[in-house]
Amino acid sequence: MAKMLPELKSSPVIKRYNGGEPVLSRKDIPYEADCIFNAGVVKYKGQYVMAFRNDYAYNGKGAFDKCMIGLAFSEDGIHWNVQDKPFITVDDIGDPDVTKVYDPRLTIIEDKCYLCFAVDTKHGLRGGIGITEDLKTVKVLSLTAPDNRNMVLFPEKIGGRYVRLERPFPVYSRGGVDRFDTWMSYSYDMKYWGDTKLLFAVEDVPFANDKIGPGAPPVKTEAGWLTLFHTVDIDRTRGKNGWEDKWQKRYCAGIMLLDLEDPSKIIGMSKEPLIAPETAYETEDGFRTNVIFPGGMILEDNGEVKIYYGASDTVECMATANVNDLIALCKPLE
Ligand code: BMA
């Protein structure tokens, strides 16, 4: 049985926007919406762009029947205007096997807007990569074999290749339980991915005992690629959350620094969570309580870093920190 972890706290360098109030929630959405969370955010063509997950059509049994991706725009990264129509629904993926599309992450590479997303299909979970020229339609460039998701793209080619982080789910070979690690792959064309390697494993993170996965697309700094990830610890003594009979997981955000030229090398990592669930939105009010799920990170010119995260699979929140404080947390690995 997984070792239980103590109470976890957010790093003191983190400041939650408005005390942890959401920056986007269902009341802001002009079409059917229930839970708005796990957004990807970039600055693109003079504005902030957010792609968010919307779960809706509650089935009365602890889950939603439908899931799609919406889009919002902002001048300041805080106040958002939501596009009047959904951005991506299952019909836009072009594969009749797909039943849900969710967890978008945005990356700008050479002035083009790419999007990673997850799809549930009748035959497994897959990670997708798409490109949008007009922020209205998406062309799907690739879909992984199942089970894989949580993909994020680095914002530039490294050594002539595109690079992504990803999180496959190798159930049989990890003892038949969740024990999922973060991997990376390379591509010359965004379609064919390979040279796959393990970046880090769940046992490398002291505040995880269940699984880890990529968070936001990495951000370039002089010290290295500043990289968020999410972690999960499970505690069998935890019981019900807001809506489900049994919810024993806690999700936190962690931070690490990867080598600029060889991002498979970890320069440093914080041994403690960057953001742990603490506020009411994060621990009490929500579909799945105790979930922090980071999907967007923006480095501003003044050194402020905006971190966007889904709280309790129900609303989207934001926190800020100074870039040098975040880098300082990434202590060299022993
Ligand atoms: C993960 C993903 C996320 C979600 C999290 C907590 O497996 O499905 O989208 O936020 O679980 O429910």
XYZ file of C-alpha atoms and ligand atoms in Angstrom:
346
model
C 0.000 0.000 0.000
C 1.275 3.496 -0.839
C 2.913 5.396 2.022
C 0.652 8.129 3.384
C 1.940 11.683 3.219
C 1.625 14.445 5.800
C -0.336 17.650 5.362
C 1.069 19.510 2.369
C 1.308 23.293 2.056
C 1.905 25.645 -0.851
C 5.300 27.321 -1.133
C 5.449 30.795 0.486
C 6.602 32.255 -2.867
C 3.114 31.631 -4.309
C 0.439 34.322 -4.167
C -3.075 33.270 -5.125
C -5.004 35.790 -7.206
C -7.746 37.371 -5.087
C -7.196 34.937 -2.219
C -7.948 31.938 -4.448
C -11.133 33.210 -6.139
C -11.547 31.728 -9.648
C -10.566 33.696 -12.749
C -13.098 31.683 -14.763
C -16.115 29.608 -13.777
C -19.434 28.409 -15.180
C -21.200 31.724 -14.630
C -18.880 33.300 -17.251
C -19.799 30.844 -20.022
C -22.468 31.781 -22.610
C -23.407 28.152 -23.441
C -24.105 24.986 -21.451
C -21.377 24.624 -18.853
C -20.930 23.040 -15.427
C -17.281 22.668 -14.533
C -14.682 24.996 -16.044
C -11.099 23.925 -15.298
C -7.686 22.633 -16.421
C -7.040 25.466 -18.878
C -4.071 26.162 -21.112
C -3.056 29.815 -21.474
C -0.680 31.707 -23.805
C 0.037 35.259 -24.874
C -0.606 35.424 -28.592
C -0.911 38.345 -31.018
C -1.177 40.950 -28.283
C -3.697 39.213 -26.035
C -3.966 36.377 -23.576
C -5.721 33.289 -24.914
C -7.184 30.599 -22.703
C -8.470 27.192 -23.826
C -10.462 25.635 -20.995
C -12.183 22.343 -20.267
C -15.945 22.340 -19.821
C -17.627 19.264 -18.350
C -21.417 19.398 -18.632
C -24.534 17.218 -18.770
C -24.243 15.776 -15.250
C -25.512 12.195 -15.244
C -26.542 12.128 -11.571
C -23.962 9.434 -10.794
C -20.781 11.386 -10.040
C -19.801 12.128 -13.640
C -20.594 14.242 -16.667
C -21.711 12.808 -19.992
C -20.126 15.541 -22.080
C -16.868 17.387 -22.221
C -15.539 20.000 -24.657
C -13.006 22.818 -24.932
C -13.933 26.502 -24.879
C -11.868 29.611 -25.607
C -11.526 32.939 -23.814
C -9.539 36.136 -24.395
C -8.106 38.706 -22.022
C -6.168 41.958 -22.037
C -4.564 41.393 -18.624
C -4.573 37.631 -18.037
C -7.113 38.062 -15.242
C -10.441 39.244 -16.706
C -11.699 37.012 -19.488
C -14.197 37.285 -22.357
C -15.475 33.914 -23.456
C -15.985 33.238 -27.151
C -19.693 32.752 -27.785
C -19.366 29.223 -29.226
C -17.463 26.124 -28.067
C -13.960 25.845 -29.560
C -13.480 22.057 -29.895
C -16.073 19.341 -29.469
C -15.697 15.616 -30.100
C -16.997 16.139 -33.647
C -14.004 18.349 -34.441
C -11.488 15.563 -33.829
C -12.583 13.704 -36.933
C -12.611 10.232 -35.396
C -15.930 8.548 -34.519
C -14.191 6.565 -31.751
C -13.746 9.762 -29.662
C -16.221 10.309 -26.817
C -14.646 13.228 -24.881
C -12.072 15.965 -25.517
C -10.454 17.750 -22.555
C -7.429 19.164 -20.693
C -6.068 21.554 -23.367
C -2.557 23.000 -23.203
C -1.517 25.816 -25.547
C 1.964 26.547 -26.907
C 3.158 29.136 -29.417
C 5.968 27.845 -31.643
C 7.363 30.095 -34.394
C 4.243 32.289 -34.152
C 1.844 29.390 -34.610
C -0.622 28.290 -31.958
C -0.513 24.582 -31.112
C -2.784 22.756 -28.748
C -2.315 19.483 -26.891
C -5.424 17.765 -25.589
C -6.657 14.447 -24.272
C -9.402 12.348 -25.794
C -11.342 9.456 -24.339
C -12.175 6.936 -27.024
C -14.115 3.691 -27.029
C -10.721 1.944 -27.116
C -8.526 3.924 -24.714
C -7.244 7.367 -23.742
C -5.163 9.218 -26.305
C -3.125 12.420 -26.443
C -3.672 14.728 -29.390
C -1.781 17.613 -30.949
C -3.513 20.190 -33.108
C -2.796 23.540 -34.728
C -5.149 26.489 -35.041
C -4.565 29.267 -37.574
C -7.624 31.345 -36.691
C -8.495 30.365 -33.078
C -11.770 29.050 -34.445
C -10.925 25.713 -36.011
C -8.300 23.099 -35.203
C -6.445 20.738 -37.502
C -5.429 17.542 -35.708
C -1.792 16.674 -36.450
C -1.360 13.518 -34.392
C -2.977 11.222 -31.850
C -0.969 8.824 -29.671
C -1.620 5.152 -29.145
C -3.549 4.551 -25.887
C -3.154 5.074 -22.998
C -1.392 8.420 -22.961
C -2.289 12.027 -22.120
C -1.139 15.206 -20.341
C 1.016 16.168 -23.273
C 2.728 19.560 -23.408
C 4.968 21.040 -26.117
C 8.135 23.049 -25.555
C 7.760 26.502 -27.158
C 10.670 26.038 -29.581
C 12.517 23.281 -31.408
C 15.504 21.947 -29.493
C 18.365 20.491 -31.541
C 16.153 20.755 -34.637
C 13.242 18.753 -33.199
C 9.934 19.494 -31.509
C 9.849 18.154 -27.965
C 6.894 17.090 -25.845
C 6.392 15.818 -22.322
C 3.763 13.133 -21.877
C 2.326 10.681 -19.397
C 1.569 7.154 -20.550
C -0.323 4.760 -18.257
C 1.628 1.490 -18.133
C -0.708 -0.463 -15.863
C 0.460 -4.094 -16.163
C 4.152 -3.346 -15.937
C 3.872 -1.059 -12.887
C 2.236 -3.680 -10.686
C -1.361 -3.318 -11.816
C -1.856 -0.083 -9.842
C -1.408 3.610 -10.658
C 2.318 4.221 -10.737
C 2.631 6.604 -13.630
C 5.681 8.607 -14.644
C 6.555 11.502 -16.952
C 8.120 10.700 -20.310
C 9.249 12.739 -23.304
C 9.384 12.272 -27.076
C 10.777 14.130 -30.082
C 9.504 14.853 -33.584
C 10.643 16.547 -36.787
C 7.121 17.225 -38.028
C 4.645 17.067 -35.056
C 3.174 13.921 -36.578
C 5.700 11.159 -35.977
C 7.063 11.027 -32.429
C 9.893 8.905 -31.096
C 13.256 8.730 -29.303
C 11.037 8.371 -26.233
C 12.653 8.490 -22.784
C 11.728 8.623 -19.133
C 12.106 12.137 -17.701
C 11.295 11.353 -14.057
C 9.356 8.801 -12.073
C 6.770 8.997 -9.319
C 9.329 7.753 -6.778
C 11.551 10.778 -7.563
C 9.001 13.130 -6.014
C 8.747 13.072 -2.196
C 5.181 14.450 -2.210
C 3.765 11.889 -4.684
C 2.984 8.243 -4.089
C 0.609 7.519 -6.949
C 1.387 9.313 -10.212
C 2.962 12.408 -11.729
C 2.407 14.154 -15.051
C 3.232 17.268 -17.055
C 1.587 20.559 -16.072
C 2.015 23.673 -18.217
C 4.262 23.885 -21.278
C 7.802 24.767 -20.081
C 8.900 28.412 -19.988
C 12.409 29.464 -21.079
C 14.612 31.253 -18.531
C 18.365 31.850 -18.454
C 18.671 29.158 -15.785
C 16.806 26.483 -17.774
C 13.309 25.427 -18.809
C 11.047 26.247 -15.880
C 8.619 23.348 -15.828
C 5.477 22.703 -13.812
C 4.178 19.218 -13.186
C 1.277 17.719 -11.281
C 1.574 15.083 -8.586
C -0.900 12.724 -6.984
C -0.786 11.134 -3.564
C -3.372 8.663 -2.444
C -4.473 8.012 1.100
C -6.884 5.128 1.693
C -8.241 6.814 4.802
C -9.660 9.657 2.723
C -13.314 9.286 1.909
C -15.976 11.078 0.001
C -15.499 14.397 -1.740
C -18.161 16.784 -2.968
C -19.924 14.505 -5.382
C -18.341 11.050 -5.351
C -18.637 8.330 -2.721
C -14.943 7.650 -2.730
C -12.162 10.114 -3.589
C -8.809 9.328 -2.030
C -6.440 11.337 -4.198
C -4.847 14.737 -3.740
C -3.322 16.639 -6.657
C -0.545 19.247 -6.184
C 1.618 21.320 -8.505
C 5.390 20.826 -8.447
C 8.223 22.712 -10.144
C 11.531 21.783 -11.735
C 14.186 23.161 -14.041
C 15.326 21.333 -17.188
C 18.538 21.842 -19.137
C 18.075 24.293 -22.020
C 19.963 22.228 -24.584
C 19.049 18.785 -23.316
C 15.669 18.975 -21.553
C 15.873 15.298 -20.624
C 18.368 16.458 -17.946
C 16.772 17.752 -14.755
C 18.888 20.568 -13.291
C 16.845 20.880 -10.125
C 13.483 20.229 -8.525
C 11.622 21.437 -5.472
C 11.201 18.650 -2.933
C 8.017 20.293 -1.694
C 4.807 21.193 -3.530
C 4.613 24.552 -5.256
C 0.835 24.659 -4.869
C -1.079 22.305 -2.570
C -4.881 22.423 -2.128
C -5.686 24.858 0.683
C -8.491 27.309 -0.093
C -12.210 26.515 0.026
C -12.369 26.279 -3.784
C -9.489 23.822 -3.690
C -10.554 21.632 -0.776
C -14.288 21.948 -0.099
C -16.416 23.321 -2.923
C -16.132 21.159 -5.934
C -16.674 18.066 -7.935
C -13.353 16.466 -7.029
C -11.933 18.156 -4.006
C -8.210 18.525 -3.292
C -7.223 18.879 -6.926
C -4.719 21.455 -8.197
C -4.113 20.873 -11.899
C -1.725 23.396 -13.529
C -1.992 23.839 -17.314
C -0.663 27.316 -18.123
C 2.348 29.403 -17.123
C 3.282 32.842 -18.466
C 6.503 34.724 -17.740
C 5.871 38.481 -17.868
C 8.574 41.044 -18.766
C 8.768 42.214 -15.139
C 9.633 38.736 -13.866
C 6.141 37.894 -12.642
C 5.020 34.372 -13.472
C 1.307 33.698 -13.828
C 0.313 30.114 -13.088
C -3.147 28.935 -14.152
C -4.616 25.859 -12.531
C -7.882 24.005 -12.291
C -9.206 23.844 -8.712
C -11.207 20.785 -7.640
C -12.152 20.016 -11.258
C -14.691 22.818 -10.968
C -13.184 26.300 -11.518
C -10.050 27.900 -12.998
C -7.754 29.849 -10.655
C -4.479 31.722 -10.970
C -1.469 32.321 -8.742
C 1.640 34.440 -9.253
C 5.262 34.202 -8.183
C 8.544 35.868 -9.065
C 10.562 33.928 -11.626
C 13.762 34.075 -9.540
C 11.943 32.675 -6.505
C 10.669 29.792 -8.619
C 14.136 29.075 -10.015
C 15.598 29.168 -6.486
C 13.152 26.460 -5.381
C 14.575 24.067 -7.996
C 17.423 22.704 -5.904
C 19.987 20.505 -7.682
C 19.237 16.803 -7.497
C 21.512 14.790 -5.199
C -6.877 13.351 -14.033
C -7.400 14.076 -15.250
C -7.606 15.525 -14.934
C -8.357 15.729 -13.648
C -7.765 14.884 -12.547
C -8.536 14.941 -11.237
O -6.738 11.980 -14.246
O -8.626 13.508 -15.653
O -8.315 16.099 -15.986
O -8.292 17.086 -13.265
O -7.725 13.550 -12.950
O -9.840 14.490 -11.404
